PDB file of C-alpha atoms and ligand atoms in Angstrom:
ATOM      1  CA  UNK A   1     -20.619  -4.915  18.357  1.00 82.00           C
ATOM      2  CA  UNK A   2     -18.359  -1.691  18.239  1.00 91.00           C
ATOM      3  CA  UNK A   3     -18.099   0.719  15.549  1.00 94.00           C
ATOM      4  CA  UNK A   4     -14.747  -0.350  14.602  1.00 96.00           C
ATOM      5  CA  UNK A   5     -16.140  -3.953  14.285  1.00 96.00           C
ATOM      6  CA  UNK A   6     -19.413  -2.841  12.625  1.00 96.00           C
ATOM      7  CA  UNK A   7     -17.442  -0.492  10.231  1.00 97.00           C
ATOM      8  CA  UNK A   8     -15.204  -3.701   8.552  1.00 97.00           C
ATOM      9  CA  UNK A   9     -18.072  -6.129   8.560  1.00 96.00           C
ATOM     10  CA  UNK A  10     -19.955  -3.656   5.967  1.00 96.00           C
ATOM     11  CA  UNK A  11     -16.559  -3.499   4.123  1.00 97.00           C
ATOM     12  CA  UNK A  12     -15.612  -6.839   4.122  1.00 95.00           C
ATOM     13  CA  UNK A  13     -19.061  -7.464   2.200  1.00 93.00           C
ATOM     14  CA  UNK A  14     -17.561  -5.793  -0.657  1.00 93.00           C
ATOM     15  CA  UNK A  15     -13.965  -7.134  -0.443  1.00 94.00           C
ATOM     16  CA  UNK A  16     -15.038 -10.368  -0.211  1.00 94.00           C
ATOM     17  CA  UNK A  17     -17.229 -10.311  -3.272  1.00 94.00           C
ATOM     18  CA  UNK A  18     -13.984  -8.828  -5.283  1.00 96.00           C
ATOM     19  CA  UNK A  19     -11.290 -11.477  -3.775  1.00 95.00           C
ATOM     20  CA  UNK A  20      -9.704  -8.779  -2.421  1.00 97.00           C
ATOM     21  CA  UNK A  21      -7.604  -7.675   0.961  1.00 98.00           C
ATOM     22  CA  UNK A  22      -8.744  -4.483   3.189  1.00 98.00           C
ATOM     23  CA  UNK A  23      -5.675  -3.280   4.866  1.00 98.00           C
ATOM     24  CA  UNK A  24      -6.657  -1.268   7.780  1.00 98.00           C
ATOM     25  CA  UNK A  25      -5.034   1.984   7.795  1.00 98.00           C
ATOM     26  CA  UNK A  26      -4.154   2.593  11.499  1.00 98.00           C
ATOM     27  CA  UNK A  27      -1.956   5.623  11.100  1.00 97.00           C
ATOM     28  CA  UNK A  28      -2.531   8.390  14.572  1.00 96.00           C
ATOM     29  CA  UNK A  29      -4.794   5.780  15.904  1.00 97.00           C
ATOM     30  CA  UNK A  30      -3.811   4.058  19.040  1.00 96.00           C
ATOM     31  CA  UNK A  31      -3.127   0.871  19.944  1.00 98.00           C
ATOM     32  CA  UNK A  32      -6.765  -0.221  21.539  1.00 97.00           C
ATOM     33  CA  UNK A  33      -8.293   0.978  17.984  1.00 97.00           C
ATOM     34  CA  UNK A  34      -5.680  -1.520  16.269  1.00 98.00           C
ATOM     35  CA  UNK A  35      -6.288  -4.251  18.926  1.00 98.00           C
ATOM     36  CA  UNK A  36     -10.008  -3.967  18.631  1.00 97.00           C
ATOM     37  CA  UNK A  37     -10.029  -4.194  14.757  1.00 98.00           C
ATOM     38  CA  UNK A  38      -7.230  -7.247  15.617  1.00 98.00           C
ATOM     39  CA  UNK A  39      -9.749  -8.809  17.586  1.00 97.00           C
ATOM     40  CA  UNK A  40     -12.497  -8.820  15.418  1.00 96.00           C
ATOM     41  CA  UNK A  41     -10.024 -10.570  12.647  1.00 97.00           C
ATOM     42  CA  UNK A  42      -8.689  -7.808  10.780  1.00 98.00           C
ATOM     43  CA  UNK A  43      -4.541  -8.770  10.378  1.00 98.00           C
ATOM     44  CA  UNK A  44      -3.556  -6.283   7.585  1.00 98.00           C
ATOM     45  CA  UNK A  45      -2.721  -3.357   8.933  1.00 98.00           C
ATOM     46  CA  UNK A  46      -0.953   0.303   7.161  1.00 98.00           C
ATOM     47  CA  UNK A  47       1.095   2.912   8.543  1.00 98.00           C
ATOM     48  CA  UNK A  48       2.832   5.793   6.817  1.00 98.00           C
ATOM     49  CA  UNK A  49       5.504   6.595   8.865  1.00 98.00           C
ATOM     50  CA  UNK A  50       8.413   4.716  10.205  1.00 98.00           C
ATOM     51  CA  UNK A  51       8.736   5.278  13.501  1.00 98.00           C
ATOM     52  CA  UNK A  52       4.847   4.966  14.567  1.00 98.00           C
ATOM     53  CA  UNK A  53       5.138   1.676  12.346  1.00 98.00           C
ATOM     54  CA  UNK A  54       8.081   0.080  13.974  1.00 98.00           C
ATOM     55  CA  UNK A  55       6.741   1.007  17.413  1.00 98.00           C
ATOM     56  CA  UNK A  56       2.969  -0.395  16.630  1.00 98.00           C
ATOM     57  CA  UNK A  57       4.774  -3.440  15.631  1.00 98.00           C
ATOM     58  CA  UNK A  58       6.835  -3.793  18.584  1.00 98.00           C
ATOM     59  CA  UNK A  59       3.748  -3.554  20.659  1.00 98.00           C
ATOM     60  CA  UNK A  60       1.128  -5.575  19.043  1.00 98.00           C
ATOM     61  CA  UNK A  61       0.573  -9.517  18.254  1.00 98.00           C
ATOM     62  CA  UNK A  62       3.338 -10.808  15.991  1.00 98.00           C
ATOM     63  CA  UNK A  63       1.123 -12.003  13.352  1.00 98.00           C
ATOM     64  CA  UNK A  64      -0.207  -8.688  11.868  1.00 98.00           C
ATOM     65  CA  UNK A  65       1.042  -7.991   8.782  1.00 98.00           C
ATOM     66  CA  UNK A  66       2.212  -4.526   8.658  1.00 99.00           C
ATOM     67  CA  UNK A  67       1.869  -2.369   5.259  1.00 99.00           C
ATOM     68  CA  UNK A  68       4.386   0.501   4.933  1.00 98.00           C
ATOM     69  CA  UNK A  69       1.740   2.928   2.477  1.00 98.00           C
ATOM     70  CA  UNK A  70       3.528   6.242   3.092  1.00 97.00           C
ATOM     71  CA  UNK A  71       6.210   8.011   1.489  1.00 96.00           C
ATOM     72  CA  UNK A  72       9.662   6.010   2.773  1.00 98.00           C
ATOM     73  CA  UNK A  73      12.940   7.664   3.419  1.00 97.00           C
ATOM     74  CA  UNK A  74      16.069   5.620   2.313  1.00 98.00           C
ATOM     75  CA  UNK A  75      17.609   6.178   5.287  1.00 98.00           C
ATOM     76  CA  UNK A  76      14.934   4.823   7.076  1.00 98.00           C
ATOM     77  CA  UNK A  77      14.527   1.441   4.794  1.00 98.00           C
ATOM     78  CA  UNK A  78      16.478  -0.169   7.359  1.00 98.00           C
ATOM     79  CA  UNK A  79      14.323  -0.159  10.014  1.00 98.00           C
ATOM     80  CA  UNK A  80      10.989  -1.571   8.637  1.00 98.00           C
ATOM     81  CA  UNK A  81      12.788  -4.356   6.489  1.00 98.00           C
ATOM     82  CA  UNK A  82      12.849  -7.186   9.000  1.00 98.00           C
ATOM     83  CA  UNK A  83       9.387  -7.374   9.305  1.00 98.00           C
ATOM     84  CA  UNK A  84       7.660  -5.170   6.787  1.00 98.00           C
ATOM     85  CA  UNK A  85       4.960  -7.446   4.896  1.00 98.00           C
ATOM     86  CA  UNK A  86       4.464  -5.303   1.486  1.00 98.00           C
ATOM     87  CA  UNK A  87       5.930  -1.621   0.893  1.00 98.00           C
ATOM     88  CA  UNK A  88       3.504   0.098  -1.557  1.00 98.00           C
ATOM     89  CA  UNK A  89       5.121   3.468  -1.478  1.00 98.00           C
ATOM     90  CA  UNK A  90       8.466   2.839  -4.092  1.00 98.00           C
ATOM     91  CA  UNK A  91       8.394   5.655  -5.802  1.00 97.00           C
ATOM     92  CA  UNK A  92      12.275   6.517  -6.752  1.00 96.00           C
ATOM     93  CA  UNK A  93      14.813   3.620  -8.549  1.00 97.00           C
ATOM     94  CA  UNK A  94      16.908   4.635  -5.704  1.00 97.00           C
ATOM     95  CA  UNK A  95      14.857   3.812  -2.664  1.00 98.00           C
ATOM     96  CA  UNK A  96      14.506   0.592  -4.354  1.00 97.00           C
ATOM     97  CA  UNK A  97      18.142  -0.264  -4.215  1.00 97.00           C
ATOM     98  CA  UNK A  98      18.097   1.312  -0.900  1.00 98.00           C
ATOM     99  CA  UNK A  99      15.570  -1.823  -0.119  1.00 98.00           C
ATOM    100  CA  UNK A 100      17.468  -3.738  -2.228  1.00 98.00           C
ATOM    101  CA  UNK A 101      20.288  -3.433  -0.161  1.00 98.00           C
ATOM    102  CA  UNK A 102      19.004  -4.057   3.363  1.00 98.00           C
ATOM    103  CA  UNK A 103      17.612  -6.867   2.415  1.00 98.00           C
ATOM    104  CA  UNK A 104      20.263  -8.580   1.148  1.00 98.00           C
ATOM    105  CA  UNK A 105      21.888  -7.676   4.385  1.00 98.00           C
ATOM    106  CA  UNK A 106      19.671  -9.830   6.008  1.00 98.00           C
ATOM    107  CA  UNK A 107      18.487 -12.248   3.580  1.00 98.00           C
ATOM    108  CA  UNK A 108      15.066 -11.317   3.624  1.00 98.00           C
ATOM    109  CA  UNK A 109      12.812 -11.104   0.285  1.00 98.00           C
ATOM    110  CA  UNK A 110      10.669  -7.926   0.296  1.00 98.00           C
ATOM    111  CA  UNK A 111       7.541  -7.362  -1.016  1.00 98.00           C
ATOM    112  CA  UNK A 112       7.023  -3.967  -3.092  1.00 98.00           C
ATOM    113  CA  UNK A 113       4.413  -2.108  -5.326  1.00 98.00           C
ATOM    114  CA  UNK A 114       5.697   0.729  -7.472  1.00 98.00           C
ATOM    115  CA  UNK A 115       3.827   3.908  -6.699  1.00 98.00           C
ATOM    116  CA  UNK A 116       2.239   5.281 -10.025  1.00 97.00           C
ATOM    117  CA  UNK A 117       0.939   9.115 -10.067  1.00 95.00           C
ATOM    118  CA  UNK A 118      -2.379   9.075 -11.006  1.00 93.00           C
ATOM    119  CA  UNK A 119      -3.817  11.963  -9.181  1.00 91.00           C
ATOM    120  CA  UNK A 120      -4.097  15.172 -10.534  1.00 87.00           C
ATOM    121  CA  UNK A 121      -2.379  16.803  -8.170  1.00 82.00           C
ATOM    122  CA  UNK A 122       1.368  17.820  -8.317  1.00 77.00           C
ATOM    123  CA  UNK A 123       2.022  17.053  -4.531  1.00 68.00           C
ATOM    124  CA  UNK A 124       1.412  13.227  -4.865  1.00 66.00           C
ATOM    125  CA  UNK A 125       4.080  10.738  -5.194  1.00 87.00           C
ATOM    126  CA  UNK A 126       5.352   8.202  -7.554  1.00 94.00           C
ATOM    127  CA  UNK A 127       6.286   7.278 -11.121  1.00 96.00           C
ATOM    128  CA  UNK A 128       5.014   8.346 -14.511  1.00 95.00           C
ATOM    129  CA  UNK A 129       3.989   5.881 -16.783  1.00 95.00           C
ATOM    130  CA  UNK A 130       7.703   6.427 -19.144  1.00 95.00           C
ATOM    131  CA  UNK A 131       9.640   6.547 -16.200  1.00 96.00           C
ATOM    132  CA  UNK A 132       7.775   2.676 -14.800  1.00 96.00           C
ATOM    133  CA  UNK A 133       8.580   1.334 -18.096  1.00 95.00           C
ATOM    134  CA  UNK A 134      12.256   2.387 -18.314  1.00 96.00           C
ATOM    135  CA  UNK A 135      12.818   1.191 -14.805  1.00 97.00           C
ATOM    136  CA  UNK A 136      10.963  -2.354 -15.447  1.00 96.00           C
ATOM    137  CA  UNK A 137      13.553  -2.328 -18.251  1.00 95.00           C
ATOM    138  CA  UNK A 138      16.905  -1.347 -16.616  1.00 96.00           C
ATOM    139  CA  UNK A 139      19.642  -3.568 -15.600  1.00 95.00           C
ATOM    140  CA  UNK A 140      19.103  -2.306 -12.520  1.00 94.00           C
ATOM    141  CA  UNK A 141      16.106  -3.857 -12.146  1.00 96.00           C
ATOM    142  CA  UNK A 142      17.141  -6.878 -13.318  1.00 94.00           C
ATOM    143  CA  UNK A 143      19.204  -7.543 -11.453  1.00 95.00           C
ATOM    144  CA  UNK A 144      17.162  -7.108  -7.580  1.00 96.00           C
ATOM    145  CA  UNK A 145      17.057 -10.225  -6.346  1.00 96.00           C
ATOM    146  CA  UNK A 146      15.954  -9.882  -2.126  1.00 97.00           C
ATOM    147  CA  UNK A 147      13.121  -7.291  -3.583  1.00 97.00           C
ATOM    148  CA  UNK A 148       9.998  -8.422  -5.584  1.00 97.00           C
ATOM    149  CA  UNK A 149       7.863  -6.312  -7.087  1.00 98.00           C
ATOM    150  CA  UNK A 150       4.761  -7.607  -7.201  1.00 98.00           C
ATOM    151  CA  UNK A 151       2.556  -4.592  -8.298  1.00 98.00           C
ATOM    152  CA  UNK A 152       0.954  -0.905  -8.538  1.00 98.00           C
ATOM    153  CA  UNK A 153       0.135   1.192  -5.939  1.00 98.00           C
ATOM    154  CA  UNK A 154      -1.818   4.487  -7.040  1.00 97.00           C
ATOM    155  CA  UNK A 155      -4.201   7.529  -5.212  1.00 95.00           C
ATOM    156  CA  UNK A 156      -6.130   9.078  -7.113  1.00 95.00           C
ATOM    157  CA  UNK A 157      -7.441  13.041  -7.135  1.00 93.00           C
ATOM    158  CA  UNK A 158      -9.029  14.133  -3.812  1.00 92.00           C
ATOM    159  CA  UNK A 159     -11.864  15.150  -5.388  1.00 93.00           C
ATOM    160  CA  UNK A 160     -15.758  14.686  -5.155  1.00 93.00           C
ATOM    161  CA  UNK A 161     -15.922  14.191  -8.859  1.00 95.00           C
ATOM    162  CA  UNK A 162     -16.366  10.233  -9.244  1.00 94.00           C
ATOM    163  CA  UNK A 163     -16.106  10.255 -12.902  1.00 96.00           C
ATOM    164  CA  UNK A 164     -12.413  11.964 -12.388  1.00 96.00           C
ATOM    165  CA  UNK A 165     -11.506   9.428  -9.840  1.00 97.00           C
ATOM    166  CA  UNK A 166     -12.602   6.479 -11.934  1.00 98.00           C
ATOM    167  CA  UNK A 167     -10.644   7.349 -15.158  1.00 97.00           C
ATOM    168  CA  UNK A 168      -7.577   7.406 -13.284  1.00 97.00           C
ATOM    169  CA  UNK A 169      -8.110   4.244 -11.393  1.00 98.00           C
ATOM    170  CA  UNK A 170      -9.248   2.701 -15.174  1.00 98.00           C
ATOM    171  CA  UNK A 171      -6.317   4.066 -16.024  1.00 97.00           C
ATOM    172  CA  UNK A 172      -4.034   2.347 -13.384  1.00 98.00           C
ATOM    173  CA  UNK A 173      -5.684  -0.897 -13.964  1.00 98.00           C
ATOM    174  CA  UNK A 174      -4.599  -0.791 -17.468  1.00 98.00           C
ATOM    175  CA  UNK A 175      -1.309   0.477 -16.881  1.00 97.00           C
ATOM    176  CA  UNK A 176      -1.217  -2.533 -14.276  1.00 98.00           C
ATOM    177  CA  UNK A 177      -2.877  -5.272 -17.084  1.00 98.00           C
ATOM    178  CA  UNK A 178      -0.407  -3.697 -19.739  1.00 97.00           C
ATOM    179  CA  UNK A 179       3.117  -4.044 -17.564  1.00 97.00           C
ATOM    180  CA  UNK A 180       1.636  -7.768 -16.652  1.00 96.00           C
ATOM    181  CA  UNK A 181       1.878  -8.474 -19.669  1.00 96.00           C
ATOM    182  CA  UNK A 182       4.676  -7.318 -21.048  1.00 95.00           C
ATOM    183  CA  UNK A 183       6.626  -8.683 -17.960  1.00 94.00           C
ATOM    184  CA  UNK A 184       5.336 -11.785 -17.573  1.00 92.00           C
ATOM    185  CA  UNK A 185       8.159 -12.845 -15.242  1.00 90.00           C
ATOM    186  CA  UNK A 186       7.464 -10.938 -12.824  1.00 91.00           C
ATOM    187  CA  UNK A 187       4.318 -12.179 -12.236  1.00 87.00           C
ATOM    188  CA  UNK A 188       1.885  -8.900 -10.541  1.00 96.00           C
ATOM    189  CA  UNK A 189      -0.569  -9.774  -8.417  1.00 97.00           C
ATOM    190  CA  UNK A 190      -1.409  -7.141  -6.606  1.00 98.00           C
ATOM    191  CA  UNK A 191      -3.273  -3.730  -7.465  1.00 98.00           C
ATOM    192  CA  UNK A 192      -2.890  -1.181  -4.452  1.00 98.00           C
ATOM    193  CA  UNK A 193      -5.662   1.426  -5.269  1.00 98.00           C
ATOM    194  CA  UNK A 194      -8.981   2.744  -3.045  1.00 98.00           C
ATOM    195  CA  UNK A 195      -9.422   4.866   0.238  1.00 97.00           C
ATOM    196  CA  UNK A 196     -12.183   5.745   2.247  1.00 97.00           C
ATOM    197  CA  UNK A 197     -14.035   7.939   0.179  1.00 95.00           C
ATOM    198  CA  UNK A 198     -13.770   5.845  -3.246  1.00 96.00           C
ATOM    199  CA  UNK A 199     -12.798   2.034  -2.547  1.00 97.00           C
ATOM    200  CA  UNK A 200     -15.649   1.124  -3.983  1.00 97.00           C
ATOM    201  CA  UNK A 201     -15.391   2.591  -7.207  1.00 97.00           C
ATOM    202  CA  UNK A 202     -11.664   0.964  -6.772  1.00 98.00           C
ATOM    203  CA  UNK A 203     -12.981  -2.324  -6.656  1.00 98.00           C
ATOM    204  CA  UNK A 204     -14.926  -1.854  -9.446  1.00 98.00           C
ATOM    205  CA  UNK A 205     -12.457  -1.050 -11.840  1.00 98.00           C
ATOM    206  CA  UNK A 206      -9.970  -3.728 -10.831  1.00 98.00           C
ATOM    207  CA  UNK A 207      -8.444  -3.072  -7.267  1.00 98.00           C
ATOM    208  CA  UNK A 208      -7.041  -5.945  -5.339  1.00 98.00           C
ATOM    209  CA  UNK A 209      -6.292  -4.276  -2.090  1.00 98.00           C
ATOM    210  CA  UNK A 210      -7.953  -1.585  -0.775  1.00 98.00           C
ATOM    211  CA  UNK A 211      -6.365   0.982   1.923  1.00 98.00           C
ATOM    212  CA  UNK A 212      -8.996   2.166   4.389  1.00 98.00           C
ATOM    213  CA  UNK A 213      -8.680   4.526   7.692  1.00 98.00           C
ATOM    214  CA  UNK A 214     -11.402   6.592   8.489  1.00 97.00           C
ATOM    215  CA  UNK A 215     -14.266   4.591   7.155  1.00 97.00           C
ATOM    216  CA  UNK A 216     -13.286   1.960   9.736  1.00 98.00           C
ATOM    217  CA  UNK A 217     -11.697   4.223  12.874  1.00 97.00           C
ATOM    218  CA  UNK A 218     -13.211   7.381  12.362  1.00 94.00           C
ATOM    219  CA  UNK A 219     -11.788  10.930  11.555  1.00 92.00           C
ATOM    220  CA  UNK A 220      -8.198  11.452  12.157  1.00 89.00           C
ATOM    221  CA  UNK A 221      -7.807  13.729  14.877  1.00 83.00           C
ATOM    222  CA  UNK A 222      -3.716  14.945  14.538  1.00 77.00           C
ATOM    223  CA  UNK A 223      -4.129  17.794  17.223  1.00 64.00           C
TER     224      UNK A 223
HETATM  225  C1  PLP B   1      -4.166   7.802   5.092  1.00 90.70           C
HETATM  226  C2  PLP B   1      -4.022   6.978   3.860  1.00 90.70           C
HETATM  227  C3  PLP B   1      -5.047   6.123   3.419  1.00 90.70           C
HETATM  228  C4  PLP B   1      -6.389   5.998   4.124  1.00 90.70           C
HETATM  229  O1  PLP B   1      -7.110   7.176   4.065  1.00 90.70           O
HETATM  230  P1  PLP B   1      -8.666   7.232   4.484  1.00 90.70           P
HETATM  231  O2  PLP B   1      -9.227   8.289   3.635  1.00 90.70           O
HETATM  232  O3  PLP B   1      -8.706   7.541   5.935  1.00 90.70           O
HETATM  233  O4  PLP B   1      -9.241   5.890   4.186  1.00 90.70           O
HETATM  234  C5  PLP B   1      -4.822   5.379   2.294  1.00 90.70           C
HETATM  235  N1  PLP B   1      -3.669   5.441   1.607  1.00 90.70           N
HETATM  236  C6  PLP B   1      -2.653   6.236   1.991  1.00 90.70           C
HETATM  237  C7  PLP B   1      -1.411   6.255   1.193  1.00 90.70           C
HETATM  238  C8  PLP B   1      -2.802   7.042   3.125  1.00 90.70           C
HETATM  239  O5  PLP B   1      -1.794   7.829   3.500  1.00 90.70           O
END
């Protein structure tokens, strides 16, 4: 068995005792990497950029289902939206119409998280917690209809200090529990939080879907 292989059996242990999906984040890796994780079942794959994710998806088997987990430029919505299975980076009302809008242009419903900032760091992404709660509550929002949003995406500090990491993602899953239910209707399923260095800790405190790269294809090497 390879590495790659070896490397998803032990962490398909634990997201099969939590009911939850490992999307393999493929991002600078080539295709063989991709194929060989393919191969050994894996069909959930992430990218972060558009252009290595539209050409990864020309080139590979048709039913992979690709996860956009990087930070998306409207004018670049249009390119992913035919085929994209879940974008988990929304982190602006406007890129949401911008998704909105292209895939109404197609007829195509969308799957989206909203990207919550969690992490300590100023650098990182996403909504507040007032700013969710006045979009969830916004005409606007009311009236998508192509997009769903069907949960929270959140990364938490880059930090060794567990106990730092785990009040955030505590504090994501009740964000996550609270917005359930107070929007019943729009029925959130899915809890985007956990990387290499703490998806286990994410699964522990509530995580449906875990995004790991280097734990399953090694160090990124962007030389
Ligand atoms: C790169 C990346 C990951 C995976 O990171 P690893 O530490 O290699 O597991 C997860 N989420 C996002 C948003 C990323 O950009």
């Amino acid at each position: 068995m390879s590495a790659i292989q070896q490397n998803l059996e032990d962490i398909h242990r634990n997201t099969t005792q939590y009911n939850s999906t490992l999307v393999a984040v493929s991002k600078v890796k080539p295709i063989s990497s991709i194929r060989e994780a393919y191969d050994a079942g894996q069909r959930h794959f992430g990218e972060n950029k558009v252009q290595e994710l539209t050409d990864k998806y020309e080139e590979l088997p048709k039913d992979i289902k690709w996860h956009m987990i990087g930070h998306l430029q409207r004018n670049k919505v249009k390119q992913i939206v035919p085929f994209v299975h879940l974008i988990h980076s929304v982190d602006s009302p406007r890129l949401l119409e911008a998704i909105e809008k292209e895939a109404s242009k197609i007829g195509r419903p969308v799957d989206c998280l909203l990207q919550v900032h969690i992490a300590q760091e100023s650098t990182k992404y996403g909504f507040d917690e007032v700013e969710l709660k006045t979009l969830l509550q916004s005409e606007q929002f009311d009236n998508l209809s192509h997009v769903h949003v069907i949960g929270l995406m959140g990364m938490a500090t880059n930090t060794d200090d567990l106990e730092q990491v785990k009040k955030e993602f505590l504090g994501l899953k009740k964000l996550y529990d609270q917005l359930a239910a107070d929007h019943p209707k729009l029925s959130l399923r899915e809890l985007s939080m956990g990387m290499s260095g703490d998806y286990s800790l994410a699964l522990e405190c509530g995580s449906t879907m875990i995004r790991v790269g280097s734990k399953i294809f090694g160090e990124r090497n962007y030389g």
